[in-house]
mmCIF file with all atom_site columns, C-alpha atoms in Angstrom:
data_model
loop_
_atom_site.group_PDB
_atom_site.id
_atom_site.type_symbol
_atom_site.label_atom_id
_atom_site.label_alt_id
_atom_site.label_comp_id
_atom_site.label_asym_id
_atom_site.label_entity_id
_atom_site.label_seq_id
_atom_site.pdbx_PDB_ins_code
_atom_site.Cartn_x
_atom_site.Cartn_y
_atom_site.Cartn_z
_atom_site.occupancy
_atom_site.B_iso_or_equiv
_atom_site.pdbx_formal_charge
_atom_site.auth_seq_id
_atom_site.auth_comp_id
_atom_site.auth_asym_id
_atom_site.auth_atom_id
_atom_site.pdbx_PDB_model_num
ATOM 1   C CA . MET A 1 1   ? 9.023   -50.352 -15.332 1.00 37.00 ? 1   MET A CA 1
ATOM 2   C CA . ILE A 1 2   ? 5.372   -49.479 -15.847 1.00 40.00 ? 2   ILE A CA 1
ATOM 3   C CA . ASP A 1 3   ? 3.502   -51.120 -18.699 1.00 41.00 ? 3   ASP A CA 1
ATOM 4   C CA . ALA A 1 4   ? 2.681   -48.326 -21.195 1.00 41.00 ? 4   ALA A CA 1
ATOM 5   C CA . GLY A 1 5   ? 0.280   -46.523 -18.908 1.00 42.00 ? 5   GLY A CA 1
ATOM 6   C CA . ILE A 1 6   ? -2.083  -49.416 -18.499 1.00 41.00 ? 6   ILE A CA 1
ATOM 7   C CA . HIS A 1 7   ? -1.172  -51.119 -15.241 1.00 44.00 ? 7   HIS A CA 1
ATOM 8   C CA . TRP A 1 8   ? 0.655   -50.114 -12.096 1.00 52.00 ? 8   TRP A CA 1
ATOM 9   C CA . ALA A 1 9   ? 1.761   -51.519 -8.740  1.00 56.00 ? 9   ALA A CA 1
ATOM 10  C CA . GLU A 1 10  ? 2.330   -55.241 -8.913  1.00 48.00 ? 10  GLU A CA 1
ATOM 11  C CA . GLU A 1 11  ? 1.376   -57.364 -5.923  1.00 48.00 ? 11  GLU A CA 1
ATOM 12  C CA . ASN A 1 12  ? 4.059   -57.586 -3.262  1.00 50.00 ? 12  ASN A CA 1
ATOM 13  C CA . THR A 1 13  ? 5.355   -61.134 -3.630  1.00 48.00 ? 13  THR A CA 1
ATOM 14  C CA . ALA A 1 14  ? 8.057   -60.672 -0.995  1.00 51.00 ? 14  ALA A CA 1
ATOM 15  C CA . GLN A 1 15  ? 5.470   -61.244 1.744   1.00 55.00 ? 15  GLN A CA 1
ATOM 16  C CA . PRO A 1 16  ? 4.924   -64.885 2.653   1.00 59.00 ? 16  PRO A CA 1
ATOM 17  C CA . ASN A 1 17  ? 1.615   -66.512 1.833   1.00 64.00 ? 17  ASN A CA 1
ATOM 18  C CA . LEU A 1 18  ? 0.448   -67.335 5.350   1.00 68.00 ? 18  LEU A CA 1
ATOM 19  C CA . VAL A 1 19  ? -2.580  -69.325 4.188   1.00 71.00 ? 19  VAL A CA 1
ATOM 20  C CA . ASP A 1 20  ? -0.413  -71.654 2.109   1.00 71.00 ? 20  ASP A CA 1
ATOM 21  C CA . ASP A 1 21  ? 2.014   -71.983 5.029   1.00 73.00 ? 21  ASP A CA 1
ATOM 22  C CA . ASP A 1 22  ? -0.815  -72.844 7.428   1.00 76.00 ? 22  ASP A CA 1
ATOM 23  C CA . LEU A 1 23  ? -2.323  -75.397 5.028   1.00 76.00 ? 23  LEU A CA 1
ATOM 24  C CA . ALA A 1 24  ? 1.057   -77.062 4.559   1.00 76.00 ? 24  ALA A CA 1
ATOM 25  C CA . ALA A 1 25  ? 1.675   -77.166 8.316   1.00 81.00 ? 25  ALA A CA 1
ATOM 26  C CA . LEU A 1 26  ? -1.670  -78.950 8.776   1.00 83.00 ? 26  LEU A CA 1
ATOM 27  C CA . GLY A 1 27  ? -0.955  -81.358 5.924   1.00 81.00 ? 27  GLY A CA 1
ATOM 28  C CA . ILE A 1 28  ? -3.840  -80.024 3.830   1.00 80.00 ? 28  ILE A CA 1
ATOM 29  C CA . THR A 1 29  ? -3.556  -79.932 0.056   1.00 77.00 ? 29  THR A CA 1
ATOM 30  C CA . LEU A 1 30  ? -5.949  -78.197 -2.263  1.00 77.00 ? 30  LEU A CA 1
ATOM 31  C CA . ALA A 1 31  ? -7.664  -80.154 -5.028  1.00 78.00 ? 31  ALA A CA 1
ATOM 32  C CA . GLY A 1 32  ? -9.906  -79.482 -7.988  1.00 81.00 ? 32  GLY A CA 1
ATOM 33  C CA . GLU A 1 33  ? -10.945 -75.897 -8.723  1.00 77.00 ? 33  GLU A CA 1
ATOM 34  C CA . LEU A 1 34  ? -9.291  -74.532 -5.561  1.00 77.00 ? 34  LEU A CA 1
ATOM 35  C CA . ALA A 1 35  ? -5.928  -75.977 -6.608  1.00 76.00 ? 35  ALA A CA 1
ATOM 36  C CA . GLU A 1 36  ? -6.312  -74.553 -10.123 1.00 77.00 ? 36  GLU A CA 1
ATOM 37  C CA . GLU A 1 37  ? -7.197  -71.106 -8.779  1.00 77.00 ? 37  GLU A CA 1
ATOM 38  C CA . ALA A 1 38  ? -4.217  -71.145 -6.410  1.00 73.00 ? 38  ALA A CA 1
ATOM 39  C CA . GLU A 1 39  ? -1.848  -72.146 -9.240  1.00 75.00 ? 39  GLU A CA 1
ATOM 40  C CA . GLU A 1 40  ? -3.275  -69.441 -11.506 1.00 73.00 ? 40  GLU A CA 1
ATOM 41  C CA . LYS A 1 41  ? -2.847  -66.786 -8.835  1.00 71.00 ? 41  LYS A CA 1
ATOM 42  C CA . ALA A 1 42  ? 0.709   -67.867 -8.064  1.00 70.00 ? 42  ALA A CA 1
ATOM 43  C CA . ALA A 1 43  ? 1.656   -67.832 -11.754 1.00 69.00 ? 43  ALA A CA 1
ATOM 44  C CA . LYS A 1 44  ? 0.290   -64.376 -12.552 1.00 66.00 ? 44  LYS A CA 1
ATOM 45  C CA . PRO A 1 45  ? 0.845   -61.366 -10.258 1.00 64.00 ? 45  PRO A CA 1
ATOM 46  C CA . ASP A 1 46  ? -2.026  -58.945 -9.668  1.00 63.00 ? 46  ASP A CA 1
ATOM 47  C CA . LEU A 1 47  ? -1.857  -55.766 -11.706 1.00 72.00 ? 47  LEU A CA 1
ATOM 48  C CA . PHE A 1 48  ? -3.905  -52.680 -11.066 1.00 74.00 ? 48  PHE A CA 1
ATOM 49  C CA . GLU A 1 49  ? -5.451  -50.808 -13.942 1.00 83.00 ? 49  GLU A CA 1
ATOM 50  C CA . VAL A 1 50  ? -4.995  -47.048 -14.113 1.00 86.00 ? 50  VAL A CA 1
ATOM 51  C CA . LEU A 1 51  ? -7.631  -45.011 -15.903 1.00 89.00 ? 51  LEU A CA 1
ATOM 52  C CA . PRO A 1 52  ? -6.116  -42.784 -18.596 1.00 90.00 ? 52  PRO A CA 1
ATOM 53  C CA . GLU A 1 53  ? -7.276  -39.602 -16.841 1.00 90.00 ? 53  GLU A CA 1
ATOM 54  C CA . ASN A 1 54  ? -5.280  -40.632 -13.737 1.00 89.00 ? 54  ASN A CA 1
ATOM 55  C CA . TRP A 1 55  ? -2.085  -41.698 -15.487 1.00 91.00 ? 55  TRP A CA 1
ATOM 56  C CA . GLU A 1 56  ? -0.272  -38.344 -15.118 1.00 92.00 ? 56  GLU A CA 1
ATOM 57  C CA . ALA A 1 57  ? -1.073  -38.311 -11.384 1.00 92.00 ? 57  ALA A CA 1
ATOM 58  C CA . VAL A 1 58  ? 0.457   -41.794 -11.036 1.00 92.00 ? 58  VAL A CA 1
ATOM 59  C CA . ARG A 1 59  ? 3.558   -40.579 -12.858 1.00 92.00 ? 59  ARG A CA 1
ATOM 60  C CA . LEU A 1 60  ? 3.805   -37.586 -10.536 1.00 92.00 ? 60  LEU A CA 1
ATOM 61  C CA . PHE A 1 61  ? 3.417   -39.880 -7.513  1.00 92.00 ? 61  PHE A CA 1
ATOM 62  C CA . GLU A 1 62  ? 6.247   -42.028 -8.862  1.00 91.00 ? 62  GLU A CA 1
ATOM 63  C CA . ARG A 1 63  ? 8.473   -38.970 -9.236  1.00 91.00 ? 63  ARG A CA 1
ATOM 64  C CA . CYS A 1 64  ? 7.805   -38.002 -5.612  1.00 90.00 ? 64  CYS A CA 1
ATOM 65  C CA . CYS A 1 65  ? 7.529   -41.409 -3.973  1.00 84.00 ? 65  CYS A CA 1
ATOM 66  C CA . HIS A 1 66  ? 10.969  -41.121 -2.398  1.00 87.00 ? 66  HIS A CA 1
ATOM 67  C CA . GLN A 1 67  ? 9.849   -38.011 -0.518  1.00 90.00 ? 67  GLN A CA 1
ATOM 68  C CA . TRP A 1 68  ? 8.100   -39.751 2.400   1.00 90.00 ? 68  TRP A CA 1
ATOM 69  C CA . ARG A 1 69  ? 8.265   -37.998 5.768   1.00 89.00 ? 69  ARG A CA 1
ATOM 70  C CA . TYR A 1 70  ? 8.584   -40.048 8.929   1.00 89.00 ? 70  TYR A CA 1
ATOM 71  C CA . LYS A 1 71  ? 7.719   -39.632 12.593  1.00 86.00 ? 71  LYS A CA 1
ATOM 72  C CA . GLY A 1 72  ? 10.390  -41.324 14.598  1.00 83.00 ? 72  GLY A CA 1
ATOM 73  C CA . LEU A 1 73  ? 12.350  -44.108 12.977  1.00 79.00 ? 73  LEU A CA 1
ATOM 74  C CA . ASP A 1 74  ? 9.657   -46.045 11.170  1.00 78.00 ? 74  ASP A CA 1
ATOM 75  C CA . GLU A 1 75  ? 6.234   -44.382 11.279  1.00 84.00 ? 75  GLU A CA 1
ATOM 76  C CA . VAL A 1 76  ? 5.503   -42.906 7.875   1.00 86.00 ? 76  VAL A CA 1
ATOM 77  C CA . MET A 1 77  ? 3.520   -39.651 8.009   1.00 88.00 ? 77  MET A CA 1
ATOM 78  C CA . GLY A 1 78  ? 3.001   -38.915 4.319   1.00 90.00 ? 78  GLY A CA 1
ATOM 79  C CA . LEU A 1 79  ? 4.593   -37.302 1.300   1.00 92.00 ? 79  LEU A CA 1
ATOM 80  C CA . ASP A 1 80  ? 6.334   -33.942 1.569   1.00 92.00 ? 80  ASP A CA 1
ATOM 81  C CA . VAL A 1 81  ? 3.843   -31.614 -0.130  1.00 92.00 ? 81  VAL A CA 1
ATOM 82  C CA . THR A 1 82  ? 6.631   -29.155 -0.852  1.00 92.00 ? 82  THR A CA 1
ATOM 83  C CA . ALA A 1 83  ? 8.381   -31.772 -2.971  1.00 91.00 ? 83  ALA A CA 1
ATOM 84  C CA . ILE A 1 84  ? 5.183   -32.521 -4.879  1.00 92.00 ? 84  ILE A CA 1
ATOM 85  C CA . THR A 1 85  ? 4.480   -28.848 -5.604  1.00 91.00 ? 85  THR A CA 1
ATOM 86  C CA . SER A 1 86  ? 8.112   -28.382 -6.652  1.00 91.00 ? 86  SER A CA 1
ATOM 87  C CA . VAL A 1 87  ? 7.784   -31.158 -9.222  1.00 90.00 ? 87  VAL A CA 1
ATOM 88  C CA . LEU A 1 88  ? 4.378   -29.817 -10.282 1.00 92.00 ? 88  LEU A CA 1
ATOM 89  C CA . SER A 1 89  ? 5.859   -26.382 -10.941 1.00 91.00 ? 89  SER A CA 1
ATOM 90  C CA . LEU A 1 90  ? 7.979   -27.944 -13.691 1.00 90.00 ? 90  LEU A CA 1
ATOM 91  C CA . SER A 1 91  ? 4.926   -29.380 -15.429 1.00 86.00 ? 91  SER A CA 1
ATOM 92  C CA . GLN A 1 92  ? 3.750   -26.171 -17.118 1.00 88.00 ? 92  GLN A CA 1
ATOM 93  C CA . LEU A 1 93  ? 0.163   -26.841 -16.053 1.00 90.00 ? 93  LEU A CA 1
ATOM 94  C CA . SER A 1 94  ? -2.248  -24.088 -15.153 1.00 93.00 ? 94  SER A CA 1
ATOM 95  C CA . PRO A 1 95  ? -2.683  -23.418 -11.404 1.00 93.00 ? 95  PRO A CA 1
ATOM 96  C CA . GLU A 1 96  ? -6.108  -25.108 -11.523 1.00 94.00 ? 96  GLU A CA 1
ATOM 97  C CA . GLN A 1 97  ? -4.650  -28.200 -13.182 1.00 94.00 ? 97  GLN A CA 1
ATOM 98  C CA . GLN A 1 98  ? -1.814  -28.287 -10.643 1.00 94.00 ? 98  GLN A CA 1
ATOM 99  C CA . LEU A 1 99  ? -4.333  -28.260 -7.781  1.00 94.00 ? 99  LEU A CA 1
ATOM 100 C CA . GLU A 1 100 ? -6.301  -31.060 -9.443  1.00 94.00 ? 100 GLU A CA 1
ATOM 101 C CA . ARG A 1 101 ? -3.123  -33.107 -9.902  1.00 94.00 ? 101 ARG A CA 1
ATOM 102 C CA . LEU A 1 102 ? -2.122  -32.488 -6.267  1.00 94.00 ? 102 LEU A CA 1
ATOM 103 C CA . ASP A 1 103 ? -5.551  -33.758 -5.148  1.00 94.00 ? 103 ASP A CA 1
ATOM 104 C CA . GLN A 1 104 ? -5.086  -36.896 -7.259  1.00 94.00 ? 104 GLN A CA 1
ATOM 105 C CA . VAL A 1 105 ? -1.608  -37.569 -5.848  1.00 93.00 ? 105 VAL A CA 1
ATOM 106 C CA . GLN A 1 106 ? -2.908  -37.118 -2.318  1.00 93.00 ? 106 GLN A CA 1
ATOM 107 C CA . LEU A 1 107 ? -5.573  -39.748 -2.991  1.00 93.00 ? 107 LEU A CA 1
ATOM 108 C CA . ILE A 1 108 ? -2.860  -42.142 -4.181  1.00 92.00 ? 108 ILE A CA 1
ATOM 109 C CA . GLU A 1 109 ? -0.826  -41.225 -1.106  1.00 92.00 ? 109 GLU A CA 1
ATOM 110 C CA . TYR A 1 110 ? -3.780  -42.023 1.156   1.00 91.00 ? 110 TYR A CA 1
ATOM 111 C CA . GLY A 1 111 ? -4.148  -45.481 -0.391  1.00 90.00 ? 111 GLY A CA 1
ATOM 112 C CA . ALA A 1 112 ? -0.405  -46.100 -0.102  1.00 88.00 ? 112 ALA A CA 1
ATOM 113 C CA . LEU A 1 113 ? -0.436  -45.039 3.561   1.00 89.00 ? 113 LEU A CA 1
ATOM 114 C CA . LEU A 1 114 ? -3.261  -47.481 4.307   1.00 88.00 ? 114 LEU A CA 1
ATOM 115 C CA . VAL A 1 115 ? -1.274  -50.314 2.783   1.00 84.00 ? 115 VAL A CA 1
ATOM 116 C CA . MET A 1 116 ? 1.966   -49.336 4.536   1.00 82.00 ? 116 MET A CA 1
ATOM 117 C CA . LYS A 1 117 ? 0.333   -48.942 7.935   1.00 81.00 ? 117 LYS A CA 1
ATOM 118 C CA . ASN A 1 118 ? -1.492  -52.284 7.643   1.00 80.00 ? 118 ASN A CA 1
ATOM 119 C CA . SER A 1 119 ? 1.451   -54.288 6.314   1.00 72.00 ? 119 SER A CA 1
ATOM 120 C CA . PRO A 1 120 ? 3.524   -56.316 8.731   1.00 65.00 ? 120 PRO A CA 1
ATOM 121 C CA . LYS A 1 121 ? 6.873   -54.659 9.370   1.00 62.00 ? 121 LYS A CA 1
ATOM 122 C CA . GLU A 1 122 ? 9.972   -56.555 8.262   1.00 48.00 ? 122 GLU A CA 1
ATOM 123 C CA . ARG A 1 123 ? 12.394  -56.993 11.135  1.00 38.00 ? 123 ARG A CA 1
#
C-alpha cells in the first residue's frame, strides 16, 4: 500500500545485486564507510517522493497500471489511453483538468516504460 501520499514505488528488491555477487566471487569484502553504506542501503529500500500536486496523477496511474498494451508476447507498448480516459471520466474533473491529468499520467508511463525496457527480462 502507498504511504499516505508521500512516497511511491519501492525499489525492486527481486533483482539480484550483481555488484555484491561479483565482489563475493572475487573474494572482496567491503570495509569502513563503504561497508556501512552498503549495510544501510540493504536495510532500507529506496522510496520516491511524490509532490502533492502530482499525487492524484499517481493514483490514476495505479488505477490503470494493469492496462498495458503489448506488441507480440513480451514487448510493452504503453498504457491503453482509452482505459485512462474512461477512468478519468469518472473523476468529475473539468475537461481541462482531465487533459492535464492525462499529460501527467503519460509522463509517469514514459518513466515506467524506460525502466521496463531497460530491466533484464526474467526467464
